[in-house]
Coordinates of C-alpha atoms and ligand atoms in Angstrom, one line a residue:
X1 CA 23.9 -4.7 -8.8
X2 CA 21.9 -6.9 -6.5
X3 CA 18.2 -7.0 -7.2
X4 CA 15.1 -9.6 -6.0
X5 CA 13.8 -10.4 -9.6
X6 CA 10.4 -12.4 -10.7
X7 CA 11.0 -14.6 -14.0
X8 CA 8.4 -17.0 -14.8
X9 CA 6.6 -17.0 -11.5
X10 CA 10.2 -17.5 -9.8
X11 CA 11.8 -15.3 -7.2
X12 CA 15.8 -15.4 -7.2
X13 CA 18.5 -13.1 -5.5
X14 CA 20.4 -11.7 -8.4
X15 CA 23.9 -10.0 -7.9
X16 CA 25.0 -8.9 -11.6
X17 CA 21.3 -7.7 -12.6
X18 CA 22.3 -4.7 -14.7
X19 CA 21.9 -1.1 -13.1
X20 CA 18.9 0.5 -14.9
X21 CA 19.5 3.1 -17.2
X22 CA 17.5 6.8 -16.1
X23 CA 15.9 7.7 -19.6
X24 CA 14.2 11.0 -20.3
X25 CA 13.4 12.7 -16.9
X26 CA 14.5 9.8 -14.8
X27 CA 16.5 10.0 -12.3
X28 CA 18.7 7.1 -10.7
X29 CA 18.0 6.5 -6.9
X30 CA 20.2 4.8 -4.6
X31 CA 17.7 2.7 -2.3
X32 CA 18.2 2.3 1.0
X33 CA 15.1 0.6 2.4
X34 CA 12.4 -1.0 0.6
X35 CA 9.0 -2.6 2.5
X36 CA 7.1 -6.0 1.2
X37 CA 3.5 -5.5 0.3
X38 CA 0.7 -7.6 -0.2
X39 CA 0.8 -6.7 -3.5
X40 CA 4.7 -8.4 -3.9
X41 CA 2.9 -11.8 -3.3
X42 CA 0.0 -11.5 -5.4
X43 CA 2.6 -10.3 -8.3
X44 CA 4.3 -14.2 -7.3
X45 CA 1.0 -15.6 -7.2
X46 CA 0.9 -14.5 -11.1
X47 CA -0.8 -10.9 -10.9
X48 CA -0.4 -8.5 -14.0
X49 CA 2.0 -11.5 -15.4
X50 CA 4.9 -8.9 -14.2
X51 CA 8.4 -10.1 -14.7
X52 CA 11.6 -8.1 -13.4
X53 CA 12.5 -6.5 -10.2
X54 CA 10.2 -6.5 -7.4
X55 CA 8.9 -3.6 -5.0
X56 CA 7.3 -0.4 -4.9
X57 CA 7.9 0.8 -1.4
X58 CA 11.1 2.6 -0.8
X59 CA 12.9 5.5 0.1
X60 CA 16.3 6.0 -1.2
X61 CA 19.2 8.8 -2.3
X62 CA 18.5 10.7 -5.5
X63 CA 21.7 10.6 -7.7
X64 CA 20.8 13.5 -10.2
X65 CA 18.1 16.0 -11.0
X66 CA 17.2 18.8 -8.8
X67 CA 17.0 16.2 -5.3
X68 CA 20.6 14.9 -6.0
X69 CA 21.6 13.8 -2.9
X70 CA 18.7 14.2 -0.8
X71 CA 16.4 11.1 0.6
X72 CA 13.2 10.8 -1.5
X73 CA 10.7 8.7 -1.9
X74 CA 8.4 8.1 -5.2
X75 CA 5.4 7.7 -6.6
X76 CA 4.9 4.6 -8.6
X77 CA 2.7 5.2 -11.6
X78 CA 4.8 6.7 -14.1
X79 CA 2.8 8.2 -16.6
X80 CA 3.0 10.0 -20.3
X81 CA 1.3 13.6 -19.1
X82 CA 0.6 14.3 -22.9
X83 CA -2.3 11.6 -23.6
X84 CA -6.1 12.7 -22.6
X85 CA -5.9 11.1 -19.8
X86 CA -3.2 13.1 -18.3
X87 CA -4.1 16.0 -19.5
X88 CA -7.4 15.4 -18.0
X89 CA -5.7 15.0 -14.4
X90 CA -6.0 11.3 -14.1
X91 CA -2.7 10.4 -14.8
X92 CA -2.4 7.2 -12.4
X93 CA -4.6 6.1 -14.9
X94 CA -2.6 7.1 -17.8
X95 CA -3.5 3.9 -20.4
X96 CA 0.5 3.5 -21.5
X97 CA 1.5 4.1 -18.1
X98 CA 4.4 1.6 -16.7
X99 CA 4.4 1.1 -12.4
X100 CA 7.2 0.5 -10.7
X101 CA 7.5 -2.9 -9.2
X102 CA 4.2 -4.1 -11.0
X103 CA 4.3 -3.3 -14.6
X104 CA 6.7 -3.0 -17.3
X105 CA 9.3 -0.8 -14.9
X106 CA 12.0 -2.6 -12.3
X107 CA 11.4 -2.5 -8.8
X108 CA 12.6 -0.9 -5.5
X109 CA 14.3 -4.3 -4.3
X110 CA 17.7 -3.8 -5.8
X111 CA 20.7 -1.0 -5.5
X112 CA 19.1 1.5 -7.6
X113 CA 16.0 2.1 -9.1
X114 CA 15.5 4.5 -11.9
X115 CA 12.1 6.8 -11.0
X116 CA 10.2 9.8 -13.2
X117 CA 11.7 13.0 -11.3
X118 CA 8.1 14.4 -11.5
X119 CA 7.5 11.1 -9.1
X120 CA 9.8 12.0 -6.5
X121 CA 9.1 13.8 -3.0
X122 CA 11.8 14.8 -1.0
X123 CA 11.6 13.3 2.8
X124 CA 12.2 16.0 5.6
X125 CA 15.9 15.2 7.5
X126 CA 14.2 14.5 10.7
X127 CA 12.0 11.6 9.3
X128 CA 14.0 8.0 10.0
X129 CA 14.1 6.0 6.5
X130 CA 11.9 3.2 9.0
X131 CA 8.9 5.7 8.8
X132 CA 9.8 7.0 5.1
X133 CA 9.6 3.7 3.7
X134 CA 5.6 3.7 4.4
X135 CA 5.0 6.9 2.5
X136 CA 3.4 4.5 -0.6
X137 CA 1.1 2.6 1.7
X138 CA -0.1 5.2 4.0
X139 CA -0.7 7.2 1.0
X140 CA -2.6 4.4 -0.2
X141 CA -4.6 5.3 2.7
X142 CA -5.0 8.6 2.5
X143 CA -7.0 8.0 -1.0
X144 CA -10.1 6.9 0.7
X145 CA -11.1 10.0 2.4
X146 CA -9.9 11.6 -1.0
X147 CA -12.4 9.6 -2.6
X148 CA -15.2 9.8 -0.6
X149 CA -16.8 12.2 1.9
X150 CA -16.7 10.6 5.6
X151 CA -18.6 11.6 8.5
X152 CA -17.7 12.3 12.4
X153 CA -20.4 9.4 12.8
X154 CA -19.8 7.2 9.6
X155 CA -20.0 3.4 11.1
X156 CA -16.4 2.3 9.4
X157 CA -15.4 -1.4 9.5
X158 CA -12.1 -2.6 7.9
X159 CA -11.8 -5.8 6.9
X160 CA -8.0 -6.9 7.5
X161 CA -5.9 -6.5 10.2
X162 CA -2.6 -6.8 8.0
X163 CA -0.1 -3.6 6.9
X164 CA -2.7 -2.3 5.0
X165 CA -6.1 -3.0 7.3
X166 CA -3.7 -0.6 10.3
X167 CA -3.1 2.0 8.5
X168 CA -6.7 2.5 6.9
X169 CA -8.0 1.9 9.9
X170 CA -5.5 4.6 11.7
X171 CA -6.1 7.0 9.0
X172 CA -10.1 6.5 9.2
X173 CA -10.3 6.7 13.0
X174 CA -9.1 10.8 12.9
X175 CA -12.2 11.4 10.8
X176 CA -14.6 8.9 12.1
X177 CA -15.5 7.9 15.9
X178 CA -16.8 4.5 15.0
X179 CA -13.9 2.6 13.3
X180 CA -13.8 -1.2 13.9
X181 CA -11.2 -3.3 12.2
X182 CA -12.0 -7.0 11.8
X183 CA -9.2 -9.4 11.1
X184 CA -8.0 -13.0 12.4
X185 CA -5.0 -12.4 14.6
X186 CA -5.6 -11.4 18.0
X187 CA -2.0 -10.2 18.4
X188 CA -2.2 -7.7 15.3
X189 CA -5.4 -6.5 16.3
X190 CA -4.1 -5.6 19.3
X191 CA -1.8 -3.0 18.3
X192 CA -4.6 -1.2 17.2
X193 CA -5.6 -0.8 20.5
X194 CA -3.3 1.0 21.4
X195 CA -4.4 4.7 22.3
X196 CA -2.9 6.4 19.5
X197 CA -2.5 10.8 18.9
X198 CA -5.6 12.3 17.8
X199 CA -7.2 9.4 16.7
X200 CA -11.2 8.6 17.8
X201 CA -10.2 5.1 19.1
X202 CA -10.1 1.9 17.4
X203 CA -12.7 -1.3 18.4
X204 CA -11.5 -4.4 17.1
X205 CA -13.2 -7.7 16.6
X206 CA -12.4 -11.4 15.5
X207 CA -13.4 -12.5 11.9
X208 CA -15.2 -15.4 13.4
X209 CA -17.4 -13.3 16.1
X210 CA -19.2 -10.9 13.4
X211 CA -22.5 -11.6 12.1
X212 CA -24.2 -10.2 9.1
X213 CA -25.4 -6.9 10.5
X214 CA -26.2 -5.0 7.2
X215 CA -25.3 -2.0 9.7
X216 CA -22.2 -0.4 8.3
X217 CA -22.0 2.8 6.4
X218 CA -18.2 2.3 5.0
X219 CA -16.9 -0.6 4.5
X220 CA -13.0 -1.2 3.4
X221 CA -11.8 -4.6 2.6
X222 CA -8.1 -4.7 2.8
X223 CA -7.8 -8.7 3.0
X224 CA -6.8 -9.6 -0.4
X225 CA -8.9 -12.7 0.0
X226 CA -11.6 -13.7 -2.6
X227 CA -13.9 -13.7 0.8
X228 CA -13.2 -9.6 1.6
X229 CA -16.1 -8.8 -0.9
X230 CA -18.6 -10.9 0.3
X231 CA -17.9 -10.7 3.9
X232 CA -18.0 -6.7 3.0
X233 CA -21.6 -7.1 1.7
X234 CA -22.9 -8.8 4.1
X235 CA -22.1 -5.6 6.9
X236 CA -22.7 -2.9 4.8
X237 CA -26.4 -1.2 4.9
X238 CA -28.3 -0.7 2.3
X239 CA -27.1 1.9 0.4
X240 CA -23.8 1.7 1.9
X241 CA -20.1 1.8 0.8
X242 CA -17.9 -0.7 0.2
X243 CA -14.4 0.5 -0.7
X244 CA -11.9 -2.1 -2.5
X245 CA -8.4 -1.6 -1.1
X246 CA -6.6 -4.8 -2.0
X247 CA -6.3 -6.9 -5.4
X248 CA -7.2 -10.8 -5.7
X249 CA -5.1 -12.4 -8.3
X250 CA -7.3 -14.4 -10.4
X251 CA -11.3 -14.6 -11.1
X252 CA -14.3 -14.3 -8.5
X253 CA -17.4 -15.7 -8.6
X254 CA -19.9 -14.1 -6.4
X255 CA -23.9 -12.9 -6.8
X256 CA -23.9 -9.3 -7.7
X257 CA -27.4 -9.0 -6.8
X258 CA -27.1 -8.1 -3.4
X259 CA -25.1 -4.9 -5.0
X260 CA -28.3 -3.7 -6.9
X261 CA -31.1 -4.9 -4.5
X262 CA -29.7 -3.0 -1.6
X263 CA -28.2 -0.2 -4.3
X264 CA -24.3 -0.6 -2.6
X265 CA -21.9 1.6 -3.6
X266 CA -18.3 -0.2 -4.7
X267 CA -15.5 2.4 -4.8
X268 CA -12.4 0.6 -6.2
X269 CA -9.2 2.9 -4.3
X270 CA -5.6 2.5 -5.5
X271 CA -2.9 5.1 -5.0
X272 CA -3.0 8.1 -3.3
X273 CA -1.2 11.5 -2.5
X274 CA 2.3 11.2 -1.0
X275 CA 2.1 14.9 0.3
X276 CA -0.5 14.2 2.6
X277 CA 1.0 10.6 3.7
X278 CA 4.3 12.5 4.2
X279 CA 3.0 15.2 6.6
X280 CA 0.8 12.6 8.6
X281 CA 4.2 10.9 8.9
X282 CA 6.0 13.7 9.7
X283 CA 3.3 14.7 11.7
X284 CA 3.5 11.0 14.0
X285 CA -0.6 11.5 13.1
X286 CA -0.1 7.9 12.0
X287 CA 2.1 5.4 14.1
X288 CA 4.1 3.0 12.0
X289 CA 6.9 2.0 13.8
X290 CA 5.0 -1.0 15.9
X291 CA 4.1 -2.4 12.1
X292 CA 8.1 -3.4 11.4
X293 CA 8.1 -7.3 12.6
X294 CA 11.0 -8.6 10.3
X295 CA 14.3 -7.0 8.7
X296 CA 16.0 -9.0 6.0
X297 CA 19.4 -7.5 3.6
X298 CA 18.7 -6.9 0.2
X299 CA 20.9 -10.2 -0.7
X300 CA 18.3 -11.9 1.4
X301 CA 15.5 -10.8 -0.4
X302 CA 13.7 -13.9 -1.4
X303 CA 13.6 -15.1 2.3
X304 CA 12.0 -11.2 2.9
X305 CA 9.5 -11.9 0.6
X306 CA 9.3 -15.9 1.6
X307 CA 8.4 -14.8 5.1
X308 CA 5.9 -11.9 4.3
X309 CA 3.9 -14.9 2.7
X310 CA 4.4 -17.7 4.9
X311 CA 4.0 -15.7 8.6
X312 CA 1.6 -13.4 10.1
X313 CA 4.4 -10.6 9.3
X314 CA 2.8 -7.1 9.5
X315 CA 5.8 -5.3 7.9
X316 CA 8.7 -7.0 6.6
X317 CA 11.5 -4.8 5.6
X318 CA 14.6 -4.7 3.4
X319 CA 18.0 -3.0 4.3
X320 CA 19.9 -2.1 0.9
X321 CA 22.8 -0.2 2.2
Ligands
ZN401 ZN1 2.4 -1.6 -2.0
ZN402 ZN1 -0.9 9.3 -20.3

């Protein structure tokens, strides 16, 4: 089958990659569309030392199992469901898990992918593939209110005007009337200024224009950059909360004393609830189509990732059909 593979930090478009064998409770899914994510770009730079088929944002058709013939999206953590961590209700932290397209499990930039049946969610018939492919990142955005309480008056700052920053801001602007997105790109920030259904409205500011204010209740770092956390610390108020949404490859050096002195809570935040994300997408609570900035065929997968890496693109899609 066709697949975009990463080997020794080198990307290539394969045409003869072996189709996955669905093992145990896994189901073969024929991929229809996949999305390029910041994590894919970090993996190419060496994060997690991954090798194999990239891609973890996808919509496809189940080829077997109870959902056979239906369109599905899939949660990315493949957990054992028997260890103490899984039984304690934290399967996304299973110590022996694999993660689709990220850790020991081939991903979705391919004609087929093997996904555990229990990870799958059926996509409503009325939802276009271009919307359903956003389920995974929208779920990640919904993980923030799943982890911390957000008051209507909370002053929330989202750092980063990229794909994830945009989605997090849209989700948080339904809860707080005081959401500001800080970014480097006027054209990406402009996408957030549109009035949207059920939102309080989002304020935007260029990174160059902000000052260390120490007055935000919650700062969400979606920058994927080593400068994100220091910037967040300059904006959060004493006893405020910083939510780290993006991973950064490599080591980070910064003084941690301000976290102690200001008694700042730091919350790591990763994968979120797919059912909530599908509901929000079906109800158009979150608008995703304006984020699509380019699309490539699967055979052009390397070019799709290069586009996402080198240009100020929001969401690059890969059409697999
Ligand atoms: Zn992702
Ligand atoms: Zn487990």
